[in-house]
mmCIF file of C-alpha atoms and ligand atoms in Angstrom:
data_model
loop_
_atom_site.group_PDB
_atom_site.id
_atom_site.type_symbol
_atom_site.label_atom_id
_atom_site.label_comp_id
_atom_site.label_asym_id
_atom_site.label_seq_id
_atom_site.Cartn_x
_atom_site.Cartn_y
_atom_site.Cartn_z
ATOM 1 C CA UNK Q 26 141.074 105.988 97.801
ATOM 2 C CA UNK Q 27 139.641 107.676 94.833
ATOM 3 C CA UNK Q 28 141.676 107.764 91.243
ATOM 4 C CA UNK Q 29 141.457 111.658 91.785
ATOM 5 C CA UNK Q 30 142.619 112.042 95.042
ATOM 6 C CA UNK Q 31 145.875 109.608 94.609
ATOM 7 C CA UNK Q 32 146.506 111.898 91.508
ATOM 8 C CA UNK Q 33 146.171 114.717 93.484
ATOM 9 C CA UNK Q 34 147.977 113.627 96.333
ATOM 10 C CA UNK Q 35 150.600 112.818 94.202
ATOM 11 C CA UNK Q 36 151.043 116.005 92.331
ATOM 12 C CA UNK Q 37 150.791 118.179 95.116
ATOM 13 C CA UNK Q 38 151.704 116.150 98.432
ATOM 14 C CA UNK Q 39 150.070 117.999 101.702
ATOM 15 C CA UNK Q 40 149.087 120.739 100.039
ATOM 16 C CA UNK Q 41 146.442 118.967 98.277
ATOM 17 C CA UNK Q 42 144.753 118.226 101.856
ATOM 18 C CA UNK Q 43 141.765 119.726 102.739
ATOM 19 C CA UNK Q 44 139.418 119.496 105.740
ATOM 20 C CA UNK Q 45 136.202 121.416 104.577
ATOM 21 C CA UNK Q 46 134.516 120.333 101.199
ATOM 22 C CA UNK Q 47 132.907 123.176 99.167
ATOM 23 C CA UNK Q 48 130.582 122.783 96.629
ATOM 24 C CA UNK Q 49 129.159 126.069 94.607
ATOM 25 C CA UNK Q 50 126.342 125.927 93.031
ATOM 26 C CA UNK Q 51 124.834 127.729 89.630
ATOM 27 C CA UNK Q 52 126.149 131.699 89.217
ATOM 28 C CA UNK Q 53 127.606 130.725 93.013
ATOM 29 C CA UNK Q 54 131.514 130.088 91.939
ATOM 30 C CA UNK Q 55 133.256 133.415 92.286
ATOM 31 C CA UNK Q 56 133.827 132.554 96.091
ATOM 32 C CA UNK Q 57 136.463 130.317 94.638
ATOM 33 C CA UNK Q 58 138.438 133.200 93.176
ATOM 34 C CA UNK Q 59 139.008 134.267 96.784
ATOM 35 C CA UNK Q 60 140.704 131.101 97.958
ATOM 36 C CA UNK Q 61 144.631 131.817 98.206
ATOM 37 C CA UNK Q 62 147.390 129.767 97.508
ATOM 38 C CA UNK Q 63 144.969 128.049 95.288
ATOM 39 C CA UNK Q 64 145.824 124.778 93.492
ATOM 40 C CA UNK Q 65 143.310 124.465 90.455
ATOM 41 C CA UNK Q 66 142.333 121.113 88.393
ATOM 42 C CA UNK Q 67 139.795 121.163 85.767
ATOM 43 C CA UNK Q 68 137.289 118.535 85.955
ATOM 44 C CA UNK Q 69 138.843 117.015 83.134
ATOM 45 C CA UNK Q 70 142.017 116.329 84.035
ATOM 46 C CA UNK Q 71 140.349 114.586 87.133
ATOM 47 C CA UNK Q 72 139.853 110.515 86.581
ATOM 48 C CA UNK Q 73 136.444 109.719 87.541
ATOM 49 C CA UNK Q 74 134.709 113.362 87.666
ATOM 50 C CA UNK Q 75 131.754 113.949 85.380
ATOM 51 C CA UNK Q 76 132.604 117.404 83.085
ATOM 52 C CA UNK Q 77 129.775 119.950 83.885
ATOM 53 C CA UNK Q 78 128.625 121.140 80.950
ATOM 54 C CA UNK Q 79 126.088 123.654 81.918
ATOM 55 C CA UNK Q 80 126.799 127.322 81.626
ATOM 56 C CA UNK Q 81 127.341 128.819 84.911
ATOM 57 C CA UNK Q 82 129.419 126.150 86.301
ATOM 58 C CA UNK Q 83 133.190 126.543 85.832
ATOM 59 C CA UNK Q 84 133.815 122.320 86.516
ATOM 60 C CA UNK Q 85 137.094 123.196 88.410
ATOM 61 C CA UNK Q 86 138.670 121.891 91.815
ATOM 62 C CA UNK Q 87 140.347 124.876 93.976
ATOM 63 C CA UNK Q 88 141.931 123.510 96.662
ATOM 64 C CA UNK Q 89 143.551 126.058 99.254
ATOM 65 C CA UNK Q 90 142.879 128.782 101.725
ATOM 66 C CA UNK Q 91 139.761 130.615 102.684
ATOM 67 C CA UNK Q 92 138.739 132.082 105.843
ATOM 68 C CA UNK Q 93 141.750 130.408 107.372
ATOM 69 C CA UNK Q 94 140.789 127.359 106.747
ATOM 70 C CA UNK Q 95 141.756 124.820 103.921
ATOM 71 C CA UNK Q 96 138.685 123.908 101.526
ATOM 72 C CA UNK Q 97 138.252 121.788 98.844
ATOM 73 C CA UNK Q 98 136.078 123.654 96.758
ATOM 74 C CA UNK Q 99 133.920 121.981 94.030
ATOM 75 C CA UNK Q 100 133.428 124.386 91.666
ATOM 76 C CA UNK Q 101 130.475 123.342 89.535
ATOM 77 C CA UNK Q 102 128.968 120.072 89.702
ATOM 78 C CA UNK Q 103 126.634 117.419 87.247
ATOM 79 C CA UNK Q 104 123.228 117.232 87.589
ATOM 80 C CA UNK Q 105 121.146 113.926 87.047
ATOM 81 C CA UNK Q 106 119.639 116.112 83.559
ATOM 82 C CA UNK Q 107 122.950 116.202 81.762
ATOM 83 C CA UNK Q 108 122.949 112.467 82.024
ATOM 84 C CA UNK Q 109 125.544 112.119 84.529
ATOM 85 C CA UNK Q 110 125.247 108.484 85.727
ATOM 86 C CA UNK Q 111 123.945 108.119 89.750
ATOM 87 C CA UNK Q 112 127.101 106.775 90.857
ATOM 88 C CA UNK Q 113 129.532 109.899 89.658
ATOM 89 C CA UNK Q 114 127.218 112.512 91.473
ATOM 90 C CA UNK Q 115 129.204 111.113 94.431
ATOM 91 C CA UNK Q 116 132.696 111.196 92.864
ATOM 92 C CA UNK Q 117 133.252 114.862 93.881
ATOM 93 C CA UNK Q 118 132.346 115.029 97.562
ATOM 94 C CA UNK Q 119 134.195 111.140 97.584
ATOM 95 C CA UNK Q 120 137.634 112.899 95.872
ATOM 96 C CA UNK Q 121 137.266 115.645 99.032
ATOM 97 C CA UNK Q 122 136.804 113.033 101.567
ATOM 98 C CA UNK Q 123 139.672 111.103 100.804
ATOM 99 C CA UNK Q 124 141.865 114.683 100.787
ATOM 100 C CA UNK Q 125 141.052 114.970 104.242
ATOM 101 C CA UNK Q 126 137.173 117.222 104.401
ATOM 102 C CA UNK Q 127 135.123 115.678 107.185
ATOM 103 C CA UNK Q 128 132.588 118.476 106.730
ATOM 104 C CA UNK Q 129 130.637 119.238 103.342
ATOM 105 C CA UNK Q 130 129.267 122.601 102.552
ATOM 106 C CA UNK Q 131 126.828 122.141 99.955
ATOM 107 C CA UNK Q 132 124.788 125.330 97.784
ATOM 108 C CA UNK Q 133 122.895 126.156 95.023
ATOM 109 C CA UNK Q 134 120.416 127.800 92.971
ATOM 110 C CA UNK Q 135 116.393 127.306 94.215
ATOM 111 C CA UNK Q 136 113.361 128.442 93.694
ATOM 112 C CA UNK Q 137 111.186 129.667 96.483
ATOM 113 C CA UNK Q 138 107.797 128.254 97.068
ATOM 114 C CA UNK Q 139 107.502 130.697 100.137
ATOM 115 C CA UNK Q 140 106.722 134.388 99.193
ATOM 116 C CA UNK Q 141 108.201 135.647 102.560
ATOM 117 C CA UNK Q 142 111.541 134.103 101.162
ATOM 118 C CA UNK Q 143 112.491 135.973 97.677
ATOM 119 C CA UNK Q 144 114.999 136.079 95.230
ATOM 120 C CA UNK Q 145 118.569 137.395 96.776
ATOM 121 C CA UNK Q 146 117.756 135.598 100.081
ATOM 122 C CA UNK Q 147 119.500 132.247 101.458
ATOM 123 C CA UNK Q 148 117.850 129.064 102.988
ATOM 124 C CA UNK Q 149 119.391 126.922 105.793
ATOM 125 C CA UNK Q 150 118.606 123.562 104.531
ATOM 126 C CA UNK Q 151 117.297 121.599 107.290
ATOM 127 C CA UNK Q 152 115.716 118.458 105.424
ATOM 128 C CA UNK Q 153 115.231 117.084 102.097
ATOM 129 C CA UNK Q 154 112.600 115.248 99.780
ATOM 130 C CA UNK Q 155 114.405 113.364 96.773
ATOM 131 C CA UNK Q 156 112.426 113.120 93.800
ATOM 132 C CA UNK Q 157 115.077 112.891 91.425
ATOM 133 C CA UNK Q 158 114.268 109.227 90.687
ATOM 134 C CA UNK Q 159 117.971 107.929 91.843
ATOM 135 C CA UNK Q 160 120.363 107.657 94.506
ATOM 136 C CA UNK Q 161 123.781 107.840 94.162
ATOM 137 C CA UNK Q 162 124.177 104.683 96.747
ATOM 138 C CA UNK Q 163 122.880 102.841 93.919
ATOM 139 C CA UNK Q 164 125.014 99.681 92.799
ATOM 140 C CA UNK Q 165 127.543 97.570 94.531
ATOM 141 C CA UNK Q 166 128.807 99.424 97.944
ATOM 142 C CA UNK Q 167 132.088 100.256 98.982
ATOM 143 C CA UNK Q 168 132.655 99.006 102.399
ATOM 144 C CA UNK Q 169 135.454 101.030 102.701
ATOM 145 C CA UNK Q 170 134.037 104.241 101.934
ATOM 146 C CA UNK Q 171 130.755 103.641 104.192
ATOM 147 C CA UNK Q 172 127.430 101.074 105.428
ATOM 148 C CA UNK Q 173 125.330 99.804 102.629
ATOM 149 C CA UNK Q 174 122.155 101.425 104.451
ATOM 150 C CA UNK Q 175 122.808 105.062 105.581
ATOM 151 C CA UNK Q 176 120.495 106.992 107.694
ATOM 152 C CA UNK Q 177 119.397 110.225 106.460
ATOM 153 C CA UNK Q 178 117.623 111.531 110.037
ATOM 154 C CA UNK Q 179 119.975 113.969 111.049
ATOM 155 C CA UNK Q 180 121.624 114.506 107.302
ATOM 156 C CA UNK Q 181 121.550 118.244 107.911
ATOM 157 C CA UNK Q 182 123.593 118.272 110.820
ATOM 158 C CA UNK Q 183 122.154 120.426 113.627
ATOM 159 C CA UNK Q 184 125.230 122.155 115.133
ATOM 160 C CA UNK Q 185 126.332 123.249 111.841
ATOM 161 C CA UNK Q 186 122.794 125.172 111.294
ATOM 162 C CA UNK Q 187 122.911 126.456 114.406
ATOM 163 C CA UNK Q 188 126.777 127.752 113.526
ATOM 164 C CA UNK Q 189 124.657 129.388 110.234
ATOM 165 C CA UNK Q 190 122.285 130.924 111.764
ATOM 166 C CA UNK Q 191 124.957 132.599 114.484
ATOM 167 C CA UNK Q 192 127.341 133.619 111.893
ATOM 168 C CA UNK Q 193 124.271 134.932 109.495
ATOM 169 C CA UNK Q 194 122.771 137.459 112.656
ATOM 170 C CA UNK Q 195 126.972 138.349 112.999
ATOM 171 C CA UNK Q 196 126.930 138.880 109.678
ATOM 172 C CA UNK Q 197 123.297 140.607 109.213
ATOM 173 C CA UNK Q 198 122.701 138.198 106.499
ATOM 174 C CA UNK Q 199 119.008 137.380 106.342
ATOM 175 C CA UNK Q 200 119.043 133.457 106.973
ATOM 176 C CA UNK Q 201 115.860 131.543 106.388
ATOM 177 C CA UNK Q 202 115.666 127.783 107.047
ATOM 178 C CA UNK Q 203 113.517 124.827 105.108
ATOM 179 C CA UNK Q 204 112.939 121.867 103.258
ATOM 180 C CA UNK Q 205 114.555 121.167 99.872
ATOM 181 C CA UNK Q 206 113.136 119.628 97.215
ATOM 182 C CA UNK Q 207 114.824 118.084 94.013
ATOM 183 C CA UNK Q 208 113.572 116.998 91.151
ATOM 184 C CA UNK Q 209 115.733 115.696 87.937
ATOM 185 C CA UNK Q 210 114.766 118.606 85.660
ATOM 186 C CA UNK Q 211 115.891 120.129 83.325
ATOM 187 C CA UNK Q 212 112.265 121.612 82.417
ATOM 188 C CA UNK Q 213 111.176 123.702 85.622
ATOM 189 C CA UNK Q 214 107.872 122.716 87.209
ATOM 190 C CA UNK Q 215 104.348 123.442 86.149
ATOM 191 C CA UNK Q 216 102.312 125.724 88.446
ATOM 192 C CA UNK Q 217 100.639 122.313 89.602
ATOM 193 C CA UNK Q 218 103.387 120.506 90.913
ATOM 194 C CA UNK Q 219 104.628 123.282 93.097
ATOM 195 C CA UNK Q 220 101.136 123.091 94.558
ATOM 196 C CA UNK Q 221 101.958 119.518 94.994
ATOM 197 C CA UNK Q 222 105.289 120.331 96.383
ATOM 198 C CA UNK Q 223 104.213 122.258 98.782
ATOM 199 C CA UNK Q 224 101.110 120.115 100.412
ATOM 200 C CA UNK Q 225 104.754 117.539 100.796
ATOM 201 C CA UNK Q 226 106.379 120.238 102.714
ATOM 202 C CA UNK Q 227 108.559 121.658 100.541
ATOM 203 C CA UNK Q 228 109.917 125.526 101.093
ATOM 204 C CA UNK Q 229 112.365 125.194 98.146
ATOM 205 C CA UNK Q 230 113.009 123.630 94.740
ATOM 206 C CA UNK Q 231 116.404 122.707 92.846
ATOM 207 C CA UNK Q 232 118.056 120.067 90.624
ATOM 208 C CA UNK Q 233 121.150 119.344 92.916
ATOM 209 C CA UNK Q 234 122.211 118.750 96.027
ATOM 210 C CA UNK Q 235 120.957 115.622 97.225
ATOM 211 C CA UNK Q 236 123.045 113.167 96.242
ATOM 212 C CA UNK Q 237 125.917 114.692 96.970
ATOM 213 C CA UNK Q 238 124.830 115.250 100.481
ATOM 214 C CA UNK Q 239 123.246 111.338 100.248
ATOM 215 C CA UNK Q 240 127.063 110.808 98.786
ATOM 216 C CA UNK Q 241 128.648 113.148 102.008
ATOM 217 C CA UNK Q 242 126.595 110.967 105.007
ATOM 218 C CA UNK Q 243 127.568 107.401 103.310
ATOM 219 C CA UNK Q 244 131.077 108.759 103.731
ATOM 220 C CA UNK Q 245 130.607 109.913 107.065
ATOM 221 C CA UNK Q 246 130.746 113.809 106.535
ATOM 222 C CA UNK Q 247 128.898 116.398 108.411
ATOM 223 C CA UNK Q 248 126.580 118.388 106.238
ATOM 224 C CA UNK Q 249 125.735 121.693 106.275
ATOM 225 C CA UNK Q 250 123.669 123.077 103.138
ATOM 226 C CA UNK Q 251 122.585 126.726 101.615
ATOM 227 C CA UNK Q 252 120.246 127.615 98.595
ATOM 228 C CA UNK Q 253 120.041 130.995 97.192
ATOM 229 C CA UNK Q 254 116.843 131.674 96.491
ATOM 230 C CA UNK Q 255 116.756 132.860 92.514
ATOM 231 C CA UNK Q 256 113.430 133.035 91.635
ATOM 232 C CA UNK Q 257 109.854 132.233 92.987
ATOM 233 C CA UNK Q 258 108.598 129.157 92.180
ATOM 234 C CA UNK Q 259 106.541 128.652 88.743
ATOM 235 C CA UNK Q 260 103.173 130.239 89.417
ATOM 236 C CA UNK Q 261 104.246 132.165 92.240
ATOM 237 C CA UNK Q 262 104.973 135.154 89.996
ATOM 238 C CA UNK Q 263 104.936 136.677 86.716
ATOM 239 C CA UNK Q 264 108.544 136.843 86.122
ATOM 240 C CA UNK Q 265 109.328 133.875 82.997
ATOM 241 C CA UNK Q 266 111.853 131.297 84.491
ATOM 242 C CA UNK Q 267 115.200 129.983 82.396
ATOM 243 C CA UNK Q 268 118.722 129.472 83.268
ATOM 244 C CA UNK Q 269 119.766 133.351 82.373
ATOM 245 C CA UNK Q 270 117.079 134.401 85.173
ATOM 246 C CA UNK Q 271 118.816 132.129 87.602
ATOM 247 C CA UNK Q 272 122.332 133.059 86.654
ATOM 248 C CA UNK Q 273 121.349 136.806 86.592
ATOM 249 C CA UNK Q 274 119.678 136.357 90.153
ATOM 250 C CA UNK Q 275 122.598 134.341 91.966
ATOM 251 C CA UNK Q 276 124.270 137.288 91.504
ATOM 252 C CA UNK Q 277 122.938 138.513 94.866
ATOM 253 C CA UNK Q 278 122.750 135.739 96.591
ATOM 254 C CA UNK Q 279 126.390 135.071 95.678
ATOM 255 C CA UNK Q 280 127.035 137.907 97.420
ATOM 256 C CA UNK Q 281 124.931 137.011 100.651
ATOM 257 C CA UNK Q 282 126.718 134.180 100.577
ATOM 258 C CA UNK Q 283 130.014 135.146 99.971
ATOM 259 C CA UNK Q 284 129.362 137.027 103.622
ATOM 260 C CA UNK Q 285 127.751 134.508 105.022
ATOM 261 C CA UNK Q 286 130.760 131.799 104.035
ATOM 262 C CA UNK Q 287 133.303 133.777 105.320
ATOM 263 C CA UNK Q 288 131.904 134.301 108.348
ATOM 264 C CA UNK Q 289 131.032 130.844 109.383
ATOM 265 C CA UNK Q 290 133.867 128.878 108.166
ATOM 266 C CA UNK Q 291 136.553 129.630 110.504
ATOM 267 C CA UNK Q 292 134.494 128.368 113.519
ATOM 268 C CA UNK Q 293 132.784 125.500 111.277
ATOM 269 C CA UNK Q 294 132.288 122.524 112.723
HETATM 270 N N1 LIG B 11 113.078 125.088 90.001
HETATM 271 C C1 LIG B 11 114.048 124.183 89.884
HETATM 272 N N2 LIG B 11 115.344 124.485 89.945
HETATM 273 C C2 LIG B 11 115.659 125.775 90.132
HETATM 274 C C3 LIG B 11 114.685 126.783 90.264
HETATM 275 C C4 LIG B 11 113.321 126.420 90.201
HETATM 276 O O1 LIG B 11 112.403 127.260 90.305
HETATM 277 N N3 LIG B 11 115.377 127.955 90.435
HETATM 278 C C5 LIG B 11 116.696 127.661 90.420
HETATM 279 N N4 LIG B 11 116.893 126.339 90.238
#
């Protein structure tokens, strides 16, 4: 079992179990203020866990109550440009496996290379393309966590789109669905390589996500993944792309999703 979870498991007993992982991505955290009875660990005090240190990610565990049901939620995460080494992008979703989540719930921040999908709007991922130049697999494998090979065919797990997409038309959240594409960052892309980008099939562009979900199938979780759109991609529009923009613009799709979450989570999968 993971350092973390022991320590956890030890400080709190039962009440450190959890059965859905979280994870929130940049400007996405205040759905963790709304968990109740919440039991809250920094990062830090976590053995294993990389310290996010980008702005916009509070790098705290809530574990507790939303929607009924009891979440682990990851609030903040590392990203391969801070440095974080390959092998701790998993630690997180690893630490909420071993408390109990068999289903992972993974968002963030994008950019949209489709114009019919703007800023404020969410994306069912249904696929991915990793260009981040590492897997978090990498290095000796842990038998007892999962396989050393792990198929990634059905990593976005059907039923829990579908589930998504039901509880977004309940919820008259606008839902679109597409492929996710991450690169390491930190610099955005140039106008050229969203071109690229999207000749591979890409609808959407981040600097997250995959290896946790990579990190989530090795360990045998079912995935379900959202991006809030927060900007169009470089070259789409005229509207200068940093960090502030995409904080400022998760702002709605926090909001979407802070619908859309509480709808679908007490009849997740
Ligand atoms: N590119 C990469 N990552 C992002 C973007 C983008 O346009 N928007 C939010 N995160």
């Amino acid at each position: 079992m993971s350092d973390a979870a022991a320590l956890l498991l030890a400080r709190h007993g039962d009440a450190a179990r959890a059965d859905v992982a979280l994870i929130l991505g940049s400007g996405l955290g205040a759905l963790a203020d709304a968990v109740q009875d919440a039991i809250i660990t920094p990062y830090a005090e976590l053995p294993g866990f990389p310290v996010a240190t980008v702005s916009g990610h509070a790098g705290r565990l809530v574990i507790g109550l939303l929607a009924g049901r009891r979440v682990a939620v990851l609030q903040g995460r590392a990203h391969v440009y801070e440095g974080t080494p390959p092998e701790q992008l998993a630690v997180g979703v690893r630490t909420a496996a071993a408390l109990g989540a068999r289903t992972l719930l993974a968002t963030n921040a994008a950019g949209s290379l489709r114009a019919e999908v703007p800023p404020g709007h969410l994306m069912a991922i249904a696929d991915h393309i990793n260009l981040l130049g590492i897997n978090p697999l990498t290095g000796p494998n842990d038998e007892a966590i999962g396989p050393r090979f792990v198929g990634l065919g059905d990593a976005y797990d059907a039923e829990i789109r579908a589930h998504l997409h039901a509880s977004a038309a309940a919820a008259g959240v606008p839902l679109a669905e597409g492929v996710y594409l991450a690169v390491a960052g930190p610099s955005f892309e140039t106008p050229a390589e969203i071109r690229a980008f999207r000749t591979l099939g890409a609808d959407a562009v981040g600097m997250s996500t995959v290896p946790e979900v990579i990190a989530a199938r090795h360990a045998g979780l079912r995935v379900g993944a959202i991006s809030a759109i927060t900007n169009l991609a470089e070259g789409m529009s005229d509207v200068p792309l940093s960090h502030e923009q995409t904080l400022t613009s998760a702002v709605d799709g926090a909001r979407a999703l802070q619908i859309l979450l509480t709808t679908a989570l007490p009849e997740l999968p």
